[in-house]
Coordinates of C-alpha atoms (C1' of nucleotides) in Angstrom, one line a residue:
Chain A
X331 CA 8.7 1.5 -8.8
X332 CA 6.8 4.4 -8.4
X333 CA 5.1 3.4 -5.7
X334 CA 7.6 2.5 -3.2
X335 CA 10.3 4.8 -3.5
X336 CA 8.3 7.5 -4.8
X337 CA 6.1 7.1 -1.8
X338 CA 8.7 7.3 0.3
X339 CA 10.0 10.2 -1.0
X340 CA 7.0 11.8 -1.4
X341 CA 5.9 11.0 1.8
X342 CA 8.2 12.6 3.4
X343 CA 7.4 15.7 1.7
X344 CA 4.1 15.2 1.6
X345 CA 3.7 14.3 5.2
X346 CA 4.1 17.6 6.2
X347 CA 2.7 19.4 3.5
X348 CA 0.0 17.0 3.5
X349 CA -0.6 17.0 6.5
X350 CA -1.9 20.2 6.3
X351 CA -2.6 20.3 2.8
X352 CA -3.7 16.9 2.8
X353 CA -6.5 17.5 4.4
X354 CA -7.4 20.0 2.5
X355 CA -6.3 19.1 -0.8
X356 CA -7.7 16.0 -0.5
X357 CA -10.9 15.6 -1.4
X358 CA -11.9 14.9 1.9
X359 CA -12.8 17.2 4.4
X360 CA -10.2 18.4 5.9
X361 CA -10.3 20.2 8.4
X362 CA -7.7 19.0 9.5
X363 CA -4.9 19.6 11.4
X364 CA -5.7 22.8 12.1
X365 CA -8.0 21.7 14.2
X366 CA -6.0 19.6 16.1
X367 CA -3.5 22.1 17.5
X368 CA -5.6 24.3 18.7
X369 CA -7.4 22.5 21.0
X370 CA -5.5 21.1 23.2
X371 CA -5.8 21.9 26.3
X372 CA -3.7 23.9 28.1
X373 CA -3.7 22.4 31.2
X374 CA -1.6 19.5 31.0
X375 CA 1.4 19.6 29.2
X376 CA 1.4 16.3 28.1
X377 CA -2.1 16.7 26.7
X378 CA -1.0 19.7 24.8
X379 CA 1.5 17.6 23.0
X380 CA -0.6 15.1 21.9
X381 CA -2.9 17.6 20.5
X382 CA -0.1 19.1 18.7
X383 CA 0.8 15.8 17.0
X384 CA 0.7 15.6 13.6
X385 CA 0.6 12.3 11.4
X386 CA 1.0 12.1 7.7
X387 CA 0.2 9.1 5.8
X388 CA 3.2 7.7 4.3
X389 CA 3.0 6.9 0.6
X390 CA -0.1 8.6 0.5
X391 CA -0.1 8.8 -3.5
X392 CA 0.0 5.3 -3.5
X393 CA -3.0 4.8 -1.2
X394 CA -4.7 7.3 -3.4
X395 CA -4.3 5.1 -6.6
X396 CA -5.9 2.2 -4.7
X397 CA -8.5 4.2 -3.2
X398 CA -9.5 5.6 -6.5
X399 CA -9.9 2.1 -7.8
X400 CA -11.7 0.8 -4.6
X401 CA -9.1 -0.5 -2.4
X402 CA -9.3 -4.3 -1.6
X403 CA -7.4 -6.1 1.0
X404 CA -7.2 -9.9 1.1
X405 CA -8.0 -11.6 4.2
X406 CA -7.1 -15.1 4.9
X407 CA -7.2 -17.6 7.6
X408 CA -3.5 -17.2 8.1
X409 CA -3.4 -13.6 8.0
X410 CA -2.6 -11.4 5.2
X411 CA -0.5 -8.1 5.4
X412 CA -2.4 -4.9 4.0
X413 CA -0.5 -3.9 0.7
X414 CA -0.3 -0.6 0.7
X415 CA 1.1 -0.9 4.1
X416 CA 0.1 1.5 6.8
X417 CA 3.0 3.7 7.5
X418 CA 2.9 7.3 9.0
X419 CA 5.3 10.0 9.4
X420 CA 4.7 11.8 13.1
X421 CA 5.7 15.0 14.2
X422 CA 4.7 17.3 17.0
X423 CA 5.6 14.9 19.8
X424 CA 7.4 15.6 22.7
X425 CA 10.8 13.9 22.3
X426 CA 11.0 12.6 25.8
X427 CA 7.5 11.7 26.4
X428 CA 6.4 8.1 25.7
X429 CA 3.9 7.1 23.5
X430 CA 2.0 4.1 22.3
X431 CA 0.9 3.8 18.8
X432 CA -1.6 1.4 17.7
X433 CA -4.1 1.0 15.1
X434 CA -7.5 -0.6 14.7
X435 CA -9.7 -1.3 11.7
X436 CA -13.4 -0.4 12.2
X437 CA -16.2 -0.9 9.9
X438 CA -16.8 2.0 7.5
X439 CA -20.6 1.4 7.4
X440 CA -22.8 -1.1 8.0
X441 CA -23.3 -2.7 4.7
X442 CA -22.1 -5.8 2.9
X443 CA -20.8 -5.5 -0.4
X444 CA -20.6 -7.4 -3.9
X445 CA -18.6 -6.7 -6.9
X446 CA -20.9 -6.7 -9.9
X447 CA -20.4 -5.3 -13.2
X448 CA -17.1 -4.1 -12.1
X449 CA -18.5 -2.0 -9.5
X450 CA -19.0 -2.6 -5.7
X451 CA -22.4 -2.5 -4.8
X452 CA -24.2 -2.7 -1.6
X453 CA -25.5 -6.2 -1.0
X454 CA -27.2 -6.1 2.4
X455 CA -26.6 -5.4 5.8
X456 CA -23.1 -6.1 7.1
X457 CA -22.3 -8.8 9.5
X458 CA -22.2 -8.2 13.2
X459 CA -19.0 -6.8 14.1
X460 CA -16.4 -8.7 15.2
X461 CA -14.7 -8.2 18.1
X462 CA -12.2 -5.5 17.5
X463 CA -8.8 -6.1 18.0
X464 CA -6.0 -3.7 18.4
X465 CA -2.5 -3.7 16.6
X466 CA -0.1 -2.2 18.8
X467 CA 3.2 -1.1 17.2
X468 CA 6.1 -3.2 18.2
X469 CA 8.2 -0.6 19.4
X470 CA 5.6 0.6 22.0
X471 CA 6.0 2.4 24.2
X472 CA 8.8 4.6 22.7
X473 CA 9.7 8.0 23.2
X474 CA 8.6 10.9 20.9
X475 CA 12.1 11.2 19.5
X476 CA 12.0 7.7 18.4
X477 CA 8.6 7.9 16.8
X478 CA 9.5 10.9 15.0
X479 CA 13.1 9.8 13.9
X480 CA 11.6 7.5 11.1
X481 CA 8.6 6.3 9.6
X482 CA 6.2 4.3 11.9
X483 CA 5.4 1.1 10.2
X484 CA 2.5 -1.1 10.6
X485 CA 3.4 -3.2 7.9
X486 CA 3.3 -6.4 10.0
X487 CA -0.2 -6.0 10.7
X488 CA -2.1 -8.7 9.4
X489 CA -5.8 -9.0 8.5
X490 CA -7.8 -12.4 8.8
X491 CA -11.3 -13.7 8.4
X492 CA -10.8 -16.3 11.0
X493 CA -13.2 -15.2 13.8
X494 CA -11.2 -17.6 16.0
X495 CA -7.9 -16.3 15.2
X496 CA -5.3 -17.3 17.5
X497 CA -2.4 -15.2 16.2
X498 CA -3.9 -11.7 17.3
X499 CA -4.5 -10.8 13.7
X500 CA -7.1 -8.4 13.0
X501 CA -10.4 -10.0 12.4
X502 CA -12.6 -8.9 9.6
X503 CA -15.6 -10.0 7.7
X504 CA -15.1 -10.4 3.8
X505 CA -16.8 -8.2 1.5
X506 CA -17.2 -5.5 4.2
X507 CA -15.7 -2.0 4.1
X508 CA -13.3 -1.0 6.7
X509 CA -11.5 2.1 8.0
X510 CA -8.0 1.6 9.5
X511 CA -7.3 4.2 12.5
X512 CA -4.1 5.0 14.1
X513 CA -4.1 6.0 18.2
X514 CA -1.4 7.6 19.8
X515 CA -1.5 7.1 23.4
X516 CA 0.6 9.0 25.9
X517 CA 2.3 6.5 28.1
X518 CA 4.4 9.1 30.2
X519 CA 4.9 8.4 33.6
X520 CA 2.9 11.3 34.4
X521 CA 0.2 9.8 33.1
X522 CA 0.7 6.9 34.9
X523 CA -0.8 7.4 37.9
X524 CA -4.4 7.4 37.8
X525 CA -4.8 10.7 38.3
X526 CA -3.2 11.7 35.4
X527 CA -4.8 11.6 32.3
X528 CA -3.6 9.9 29.7
X529 CA -4.4 11.5 26.5
X530 CA -4.6 9.9 23.3
X531 CA -5.4 11.1 19.5
X532 CA -6.8 9.2 16.9
X533 CA -6.0 9.8 13.1
X534 CA -8.0 8.6 10.2
X535 CA -6.9 8.7 6.7
X536 CA -9.8 8.0 4.5
X537 CA -7.8 6.9 1.7
X538 CA -6.8 3.8 3.6
X539 CA -10.3 2.5 3.5
X540 CA -10.8 -0.7 1.9
X541 CA -13.2 -3.7 1.3
X542 CA -12.0 -7.1 2.6
X543 CA -11.9 -9.8 0.1
X544 CA -10.8 -13.4 0.1
X545 CA -9.8 -13.0 -3.5
X546 CA -9.5 -9.7 -5.6
X547 CA -12.7 -8.5 -7.4
X548 CA -11.5 -5.6 -9.3
X549 CA -8.5 -6.2 -11.8
X550 CA -7.2 -2.9 -11.4
X551 CA -6.6 -3.5 -7.6
X552 CA -4.7 -6.6 -8.7
X553 CA -2.5 -4.9 -11.1
X554 CA -1.8 -2.1 -8.7
X555 CA -0.7 -4.5 -6.0
X556 CA 1.3 -6.5 -8.4
X557 CA 3.0 -3.5 -9.6
X558 CA 3.7 -2.1 -6.3
X559 CA 4.2 -4.6 -3.9
X560 CA 7.8 -6.4 -4.1
X561 CA 6.5 -9.6 -3.1
X562 CA 4.3 -9.7 -6.0
X563 CA 7.1 -9.0 -8.4
X564 CA 6.9 -12.6 -9.9
X565 CA 3.7 -11.4 -11.3
X566 CA 4.9 -8.4 -13.1
X567 CA 5.6 -8.3 -16.6
X568 CA 8.5 -6.4 -16.9
X569 CA 7.8 -3.0 -16.2
X570 CA 8.0 -2.2 -19.6
X571 CA 4.6 -3.1 -20.7
X572 CA 6.0 -4.9 -23.7
X573 CA 8.4 -6.8 -22.0
X574 CA 5.9 -8.3 -19.7
X575 CA 3.9 -8.9 -22.9
X576 CA 6.7 -10.5 -24.5
X577 CA 7.4 -12.6 -21.6
X578 CA 4.0 -13.8 -21.5
X579 CA 4.0 -14.6 -25.1
X580 CA 7.3 -15.5 -25.6
X581 CA 8.9 -16.8 -23.2
X582 CA 7.2 -18.8 -21.1
X583 CA 9.2 -21.4 -20.8
X584 CA 12.6 -21.0 -19.2
X585 CA 12.9 -17.6 -18.4
X586 CA 9.8 -16.9 -17.0
X587 CA 8.2 -19.0 -14.5
X588 CA 5.6 -21.0 -16.2
X589 CA 3.2 -20.2 -13.7
X590 CA 3.4 -16.8 -14.2
X591 CA 2.9 -17.1 -17.8
X592 CA 0.1 -19.3 -17.5
X593 CA -1.2 -17.3 -15.0
X594 CA -1.2 -14.3 -16.9
X595 CA -2.4 -15.9 -19.8
X596 CA -5.1 -17.4 -17.9
X597 CA -5.9 -14.6 -16.1
X598 CA -6.1 -12.8 -19.1
X599 CA -8.2 -15.0 -20.9
X600 CA -10.5 -15.8 -18.1
X601 CA -10.7 -12.9 -16.6
X602 CA -10.2 -10.4 -18.9
X603 CA -11.2 -12.3 -21.8
X604 CA -12.3 -9.6 -24.0
X605 CA -11.0 -7.0 -22.2
X606 CA -7.7 -7.9 -22.3
X607 CA -7.3 -7.7 -25.4
X608 CA -5.6 -4.7 -24.4
X609 CA -2.7 -5.4 -22.6
X610 CA -3.8 -6.7 -19.6
X611 CA -1.5 -9.2 -19.6
X612 CA 1.2 -7.4 -19.6
X613 CA 0.6 -6.1 -16.4
X614 CA -0.2 -2.9 -17.5
X615 CA -2.4 -1.5 -15.2
X616 CA -4.1 0.7 -17.4
X617 CA -5.7 -1.5 -19.5
X618 CA -8.0 -2.9 -17.2
X619 CA -8.4 0.1 -15.5
X620 CA -10.4 1.9 -17.7
X621 CA -13.1 -0.4 -17.5
X622 CA -13.2 -1.4 -14.2
X623 CA -12.2 1.0 -12.3
X624 CA -13.9 3.8 -13.3
X625 CA -16.8 3.0 -11.4
X626 CA -15.5 1.4 -8.6
X627 CA -13.3 3.8 -7.8
X628 CA -15.5 6.4 -7.7
X629 CA -17.4 4.5 -6.0
X630 CA -15.2 3.7 -3.3
X631 CA -14.0 7.1 -3.0
X632 CA -17.3 8.4 -2.7
X633 CA -18.2 6.2 0.2
X634 CA -15.5 7.2 2.1
X635 CA -16.2 10.4 3.2
X636 CA -19.7 10.1 2.4
X637 CA -20.1 6.9 2.6
X638 CA -19.7 6.5 5.8
X639 CA -21.5 9.3 6.3
X640 CA -24.1 8.2 4.1
X641 CA -24.5 4.9 5.1
X642 CA -26.8 5.2 7.0
X643 CA -26.8 2.9 9.1
X644 CA -29.0 0.9 9.7
X645 CA -29.4 -0.3 12.1
X646 CA -28.3 -1.9 14.8
X647 CA -26.8 -5.1 14.6
X648 CA -27.5 -7.3 16.8
X649 CA -26.8 -6.3 20.0
X650 CA -26.1 -9.5 21.2
X651 CA -23.4 -10.4 19.6
X652 CA -20.7 -10.3 21.7
X653 CA -18.1 -12.0 20.5
X654 CA -16.1 -12.8 23.0
X655 CA -15.0 -15.4 21.7
X656 CA -12.7 -17.4 22.9
X657 CA -10.5 -18.1 20.8
X658 CA -9.6 -21.6 20.2
X659 CA -6.6 -21.9 18.5
X660 CA -6.9 -23.2 15.5
X661 CA -5.0 -25.6 14.1
X662 CA -2.9 -23.1 12.9
X663 CA -2.1 -22.4 16.3
X664 CA 1.1 -23.9 15.6
X665 CA 1.9 -21.0 13.4
X666 CA 1.8 -18.8 16.0
X667 CA 4.9 -18.3 16.7
X668 CA 6.0 -15.9 18.3
X669 CA 5.1 -12.6 18.4
X670 CA 2.0 -12.8 17.1
X671 CA 0.6 -14.7 19.6
X672 CA 0.5 -12.9 22.3
X673 CA -0.3 -9.6 21.3
X674 CA -4.0 -9.6 20.9
X675 CA -6.7 -9.4 22.6
X676 CA -9.8 -9.2 21.7
X677 CA -12.8 -7.4 22.9
X678 CA -15.6 -9.3 22.9
X679 CA -18.5 -7.7 22.5
X680 CA -17.8 -5.3 24.2
X681 CA -17.6 -2.8 23.0
X682 CA -19.1 0.1 24.1
X683 CA -18.3 2.6 22.6
X684 CA -19.4 5.4 24.1
X685 CA -17.3 8.1 24.3
X686 CA -17.8 10.5 26.6
X687 CA -16.8 13.5 25.4
X688 CA -15.4 16.0 27.5
X689 CA -18.7 17.2 28.0
X690 CA -19.1 14.6 29.9
X691 CA -15.7 14.3 30.9
X692 CA -14.8 11.9 32.9
X693 CA -16.8 9.3 33.3
X694 CA -15.9 7.0 35.3
X695 CA -16.7 3.9 34.7
X696 CA -16.4 1.3 36.9
X697 CA -13.7 -0.4 35.8
X698 CA -13.7 -3.1 33.9
X699 CA -11.1 -4.6 33.5
X700 CA -8.7 -4.9 31.3
X701 CA -7.9 -8.1 30.7
X702 CA -4.7 -7.8 29.8
X703 CA -2.1 -9.6 31.4
X704 CA 1.2 -9.3 31.1
X705 CA 2.7 -11.8 29.7
X706 CA 5.7 -11.9 29.0
X707 CA 6.8 -11.6 25.7
X708 CA 9.3 -10.7 24.3
X709 CA 10.1 -7.6 22.8
X710 CA 8.1 -5.9 21.2
X711 CA 6.3 -6.7 18.4
X712 CA 3.2 -5.5 17.9
X713 CA 0.4 -6.7 19.5
X714 CA -3.1 -7.0 18.5
X715 CA -5.6 -7.2 20.9
X716 CA -9.2 -6.4 21.2
X717 CA -10.7 -4.9 23.9
X718 CA -12.1 -7.0 25.8
X719 CA -14.5 -6.2 27.7
X720 CA -14.4 -4.0 29.9
X721 CA -12.5 -1.4 29.7
X722 CA -13.1 1.4 29.6
X723 CA -10.9 3.9 30.2
X724 CA -11.6 7.0 31.3
X725 CA -10.4 9.3 29.1
X726 CA -11.6 12.3 27.8
X727 CA -11.4 12.9 24.4
X728 CA -11.8 15.4 22.4
X729 CA -12.6 15.5 19.0
X730 CA -11.6 17.5 16.5
X731 CA -12.0 17.2 13.4
X732 CA -9.6 17.2 11.3
X733 CA -9.3 16.8 8.0
X734 CA -9.0 14.3 6.1
X735 CA -6.2 12.6 6.5
X736 CA -5.9 12.3 9.8
X737 CA -5.7 13.8 12.6
X738 CA -6.9 14.8 15.2
X739 CA -7.9 14.7 18.3
X740 CA -11.1 13.9 18.7
X741 CA -11.3 11.3 16.8
X742 CA -13.3 8.6 17.8
X743 CA -16.3 10.5 17.1
X744 CA -14.8 11.4 13.9
X745 CA -14.5 8.0 12.6
X746 CA -17.2 6.4 12.9
X747 CA -17.7 3.8 11.0
X748 CA -21.1 3.3 11.7
X749 CA -22.4 6.0 12.8
X750 CA -25.5 4.7 14.2
X751 CA -24.0 1.6 14.3
X752 CA -22.0 2.4 16.8
X753 CA -24.3 3.2 18.8
X754 CA -25.8 -0.1 18.6
X755 CA -22.7 -1.5 18.8
X756 CA -22.5 -0.3 21.8
X757 CA -25.1 -2.1 22.7
X758 CA -24.5 -5.1 22.3
X759 CA -22.0 -5.5 20.2
X760 CA -18.9 -5.9 19.4
X761 CA -17.4 -3.3 18.2
X762 CA -15.5 -1.6 20.0
X763 CA -14.1 1.7 19.9
X764 CA -10.9 2.2 20.9
X765 CA -10.9 2.9 24.3
X766 CA -8.3 3.4 26.3
X767 CA -8.5 2.8 29.5
X768 CA -5.8 3.1 31.6
X769 CA -5.4 2.3 35.0
X770 CA -4.3 4.6 37.0
X771 CA -0.8 4.2 38.1
X772 CA 0.3 1.8 35.8
X773 CA -1.8 3.1 33.4
X774 CA 0.5 4.3 31.2
X775 CA 3.1 1.9 31.6
X776 CA 0.5 -0.7 31.7
X777 CA -0.8 0.8 28.5
X778 CA 2.2 0.3 27.1
X779 CA 3.0 -2.9 28.3
X780 CA 0.0 -4.4 27.6
X781 CA 0.3 -3.7 24.3
X782 CA 3.4 -5.1 24.5
X783 CA 3.8 -8.4 23.5
X784 CA 4.2 -9.7 26.6
X785 CA 1.5 -7.9 28.2
X786 CA -0.5 -8.6 25.1
X787 CA -0.1 -12.1 25.1
X788 CA -1.7 -12.2 28.2
X789 CA -4.2 -10.3 27.1
X790 CA -4.7 -12.3 24.4
X791 CA -5.4 -15.1 26.6
X792 CA -7.8 -13.1 28.2
X793 CA -9.5 -13.7 25.1
X794 CA -10.6 -16.6 26.0
X795 CA -11.4 -15.6 29.3
X796 CA -12.6 -12.7 28.1
X797 CA -15.3 -13.6 27.1
X798 CA -16.5 -12.3 29.8
X799 CA -14.4 -10.2 31.4
X800 CA -12.7 -10.9 34.3
X801 CA -12.5 -8.9 37.4
X802 CA -9.3 -10.2 38.5
X803 CA -8.0 -9.5 35.3
X804 CA -9.2 -6.3 35.4
X805 CA -7.7 -5.5 38.6
X806 CA -4.6 -6.4 37.4
X807 CA -5.4 -4.7 34.5
X808 CA -5.8 -1.8 36.3
X809 CA -2.4 -1.7 36.9
X810 CA -1.7 -1.6 33.5
X811 CA -4.1 -0.1 31.4
X812 CA -4.7 -0.7 28.1
X813 CA -6.6 0.7 25.6
X814 CA -8.9 -1.1 24.2
X815 CA -10.2 -0.4 21.1
X816 CA -13.3 -0.6 19.9
X817 CA -13.7 0.4 16.8
X818 CA -16.3 1.1 16.0
X819 CA -18.6 2.8 16.7
X820 CA -17.7 5.4 18.3
X821 CA -17.1 7.4 16.1
X822 CA -18.7 9.2 14.0
X823 CA -21.7 10.4 15.1
X824 CA -21.2 9.6 18.4
X825 CA -18.4 11.6 18.1
X826 CA -20.3 14.2 17.9
X827 CA -22.3 13.3 20.5
X828 CA -20.4 11.5 22.8
X829 CA -20.7 8.6 23.3
X830 CA -19.9 7.0 26.1
X831 CA -17.4 4.6 25.8
X832 CA -18.1 2.9 28.3
X833 CA -17.7 0.0 29.5
X834 CA -18.9 -2.7 27.7
X835 CA -20.7 -3.7 30.6
X836 CA -22.1 -0.4 30.6
X837 CA -22.1 -0.1 27.4
X838 CA -23.9 -2.7 26.9
X839 CA -26.4 -1.3 28.4
X840 CA -26.2 1.7 26.8
X841 CA -28.5 2.6 24.4
X842 CA -27.4 2.3 21.1
X843 CA -27.9 5.5 20.1
X844 CA -26.3 8.5 21.1
X845 CA -26.8 9.4 23.7
X846 CA -24.6 9.8 25.7
X847 CA -22.7 11.9 26.6
X848 CA -21.7 14.3 26.0
X849 CA -22.6 17.0 25.6
X850 CA -22.8 17.5 22.5
X851 CA -24.5 15.3 20.4
X852 CA -24.1 15.4 17.1
X853 CA -26.0 13.8 14.6
X854 CA -24.4 11.1 13.3
X855 CA -23.6 12.0 10.2
X856 CA -21.9 14.8 11.2
X857 CA -19.0 13.2 10.9
X858 CA -19.0 14.1 7.8
X859 CA -16.8 16.0 9.0
X860 CA -15.1 13.4 9.5
X861 CA -12.3 14.4 11.5
X862 CA -9.6 12.5 11.0
X863 CA -8.1 12.7 14.3
X864 CA -9.1 13.1 17.5
X865 CA -7.3 13.2 20.6
X866 CA -8.3 12.2 23.9
X867 CA -7.0 12.4 27.1
X868 CA -7.6 9.7 29.4
X869 CA -8.0 9.7 32.7
X870 CA -8.0 7.4 34.2
X871 CA -8.0 6.8 37.3
X872 CA -11.1 4.9 37.1
X873 CA -11.5 3.8 34.0
X874 CA -13.3 6.4 32.7
X875 CA -13.4 7.2 29.3
X876 CA -14.1 10.2 28.2
X877 CA -13.8 11.3 25.1
X878 CA -14.3 14.7 24.1
X879 CA -15.6 15.3 21.1
X880 CA -15.1 18.5 20.7
X881 CA -12.2 19.4 20.3
X882 CA -11.7 21.7 22.4
X883 CA -9.6 21.5 24.6
X884 CA -9.6 19.3 26.5
X885 CA -9.0 19.6 29.4
X886 CA -9.1 16.7 30.7
X887 CA -10.2 16.9 33.4
X888 CA -9.0 18.0 35.3
Chain B
dT1030 C1' -17.1 -17.7 -2.0
dC1031 C1' -13.4 -19.6 0.0
dT1032 C1' -9.3 -22.8 1.1
dG1033 C1' -4.7 -24.9 0.3
dA1034 C1' -1.0 -25.5 -2.8
dC1035 C1' 2.1 -23.6 -5.8
dA1036 C1' 6.1 -20.9 -8.0
dC1037 C1' 8.2 -16.8 -7.5
dC1038 C1' 10.1 -13.3 -5.1
dT1039 C1' 12.0 -10.1 -1.1
dA1040 C1' 14.3 -9.9 3.1
Chain C
dC57 C1' 20.5 -20.2 3.2
dT58 C1' 15.8 -19.7 5.5
dA59 C1' 11.7 -17.5 6.5
dG60 C1' 8.1 -15.6 4.8
dG61 C1' 4.8 -12.5 1.6
dT62 C1' 2.4 -12.5 -3.4
dG63 C1' -1.2 -13.5 -6.6
dT64 C1' -3.0 -17.6 -9.2
dC65 C1' -5.2 -21.7 -9.9
dA66 C1' -7.8 -25.9 -8.8
dG67 C1' -11.2 -27.7 -6.0

DNA sequence: TCTGACACCTA
DNA sequence: CTAGGTGTCAG
């Protein structure tokens, strides 16, 4: 109850207020929005807009509840939706300009976790990042008025632990902490041509960070899911605490499903065992929570901001990893149905992440290609893809840091999941930051389209191909552009320093660390700042990427 | 730890 | 009605 509606309501309100506030209010750093606005570059009109775009996390209150307890997201072979779903309220867009909205989920740090003693603890180093995949909102590309008209929902996004996932779902490793990010890419005509710059912004809401699991570890989280997710209604007691209980106890039979009852009982016994005494069964969240959560939550939360930061990252991961995998379809393939399939692409290892910041503004990279091909898919469903290889778009980014929630433009840097990591990643790895590449002309369009299902689809295939990248594709791609996502890395620290995004190829070379770019280097951790958003513009022509870290305006280049 | 089947529920 | 999203449990 609370959750949904409330959230909705709240959100709206929140959104705005939050946006600003949010950042602040929230524990995080906020720096928020403010930053955003300012920067933008004067130069391009469009660009300006991007910077002015504000994004508010919908149902932030609900997200916070989960965050405090240490959000967990189930990942399955078939793909599982995130529960608090990722929905945002967007304002500040140019009503007539077209934008592509997409999300990616990058590692929040490079640790592997275990849930012991009701707490999440670091249990080693993270596995190599997977190919980052992007989930393009099904409505993309669409005008600013479309996006601002209502909440933008990414609820259909699915998470999987199947590294060979054929559906385009976002691939994650279990027991690792991740941070979802939202990217807004301009798909305007103007941008289309190479010369133009395509701008994009990244928004990060730290309260959406989560640890991926194959089964819930923290009972509190389970309870929050049951109580707030409509599809888990069957596991609710009644709302009233008693009722639930009563049901459990009393009614097993007819009324309530046996299973439920059992489950509850069982669970209570088993899991809770002693603890339950209280009322866990009922579904009351509270009960457990006290125990469990306390710590965990804290833990988690801390992590966010800090974690990321703190995490030191360790080291690099293997550079070698590239994942490009080609995906085979799994058996499941059949599932694929429609939409899904196509959309995603992966990025192989690629990832480079570098970002170029403005300082180094445009870098041009050679292009890589984007692998995306257009397929035809139908409409727009969301698509996911990974960046494959190469791509690098050229874009410049600026980073600003915004506050907590999201925002701003310079993002990549801001987020970085693994600070160093990224870097490393860059090297070999997989993670990719989101890079957008755009081909020139088509760029935008392409961008869009690529995302689009059809395109995506193609893209997807590319995966297979991808492994390596194809030039050809690239060429084609070139026409379209696509963003790639790399997640990772980029970010944070890098942000500060610009990393270069590079192409994978390049990237591959790149040194892991920082370098790059940009002018500014920032220490990795800087990101403590953690700006939530960042914006970039891409320039495309070649696929250059640029990311500007600094917020500053970006001028893109031009 | 993870997977698949299951009942229950939403849409 | 069907299709599909839930957590749970057995394995």
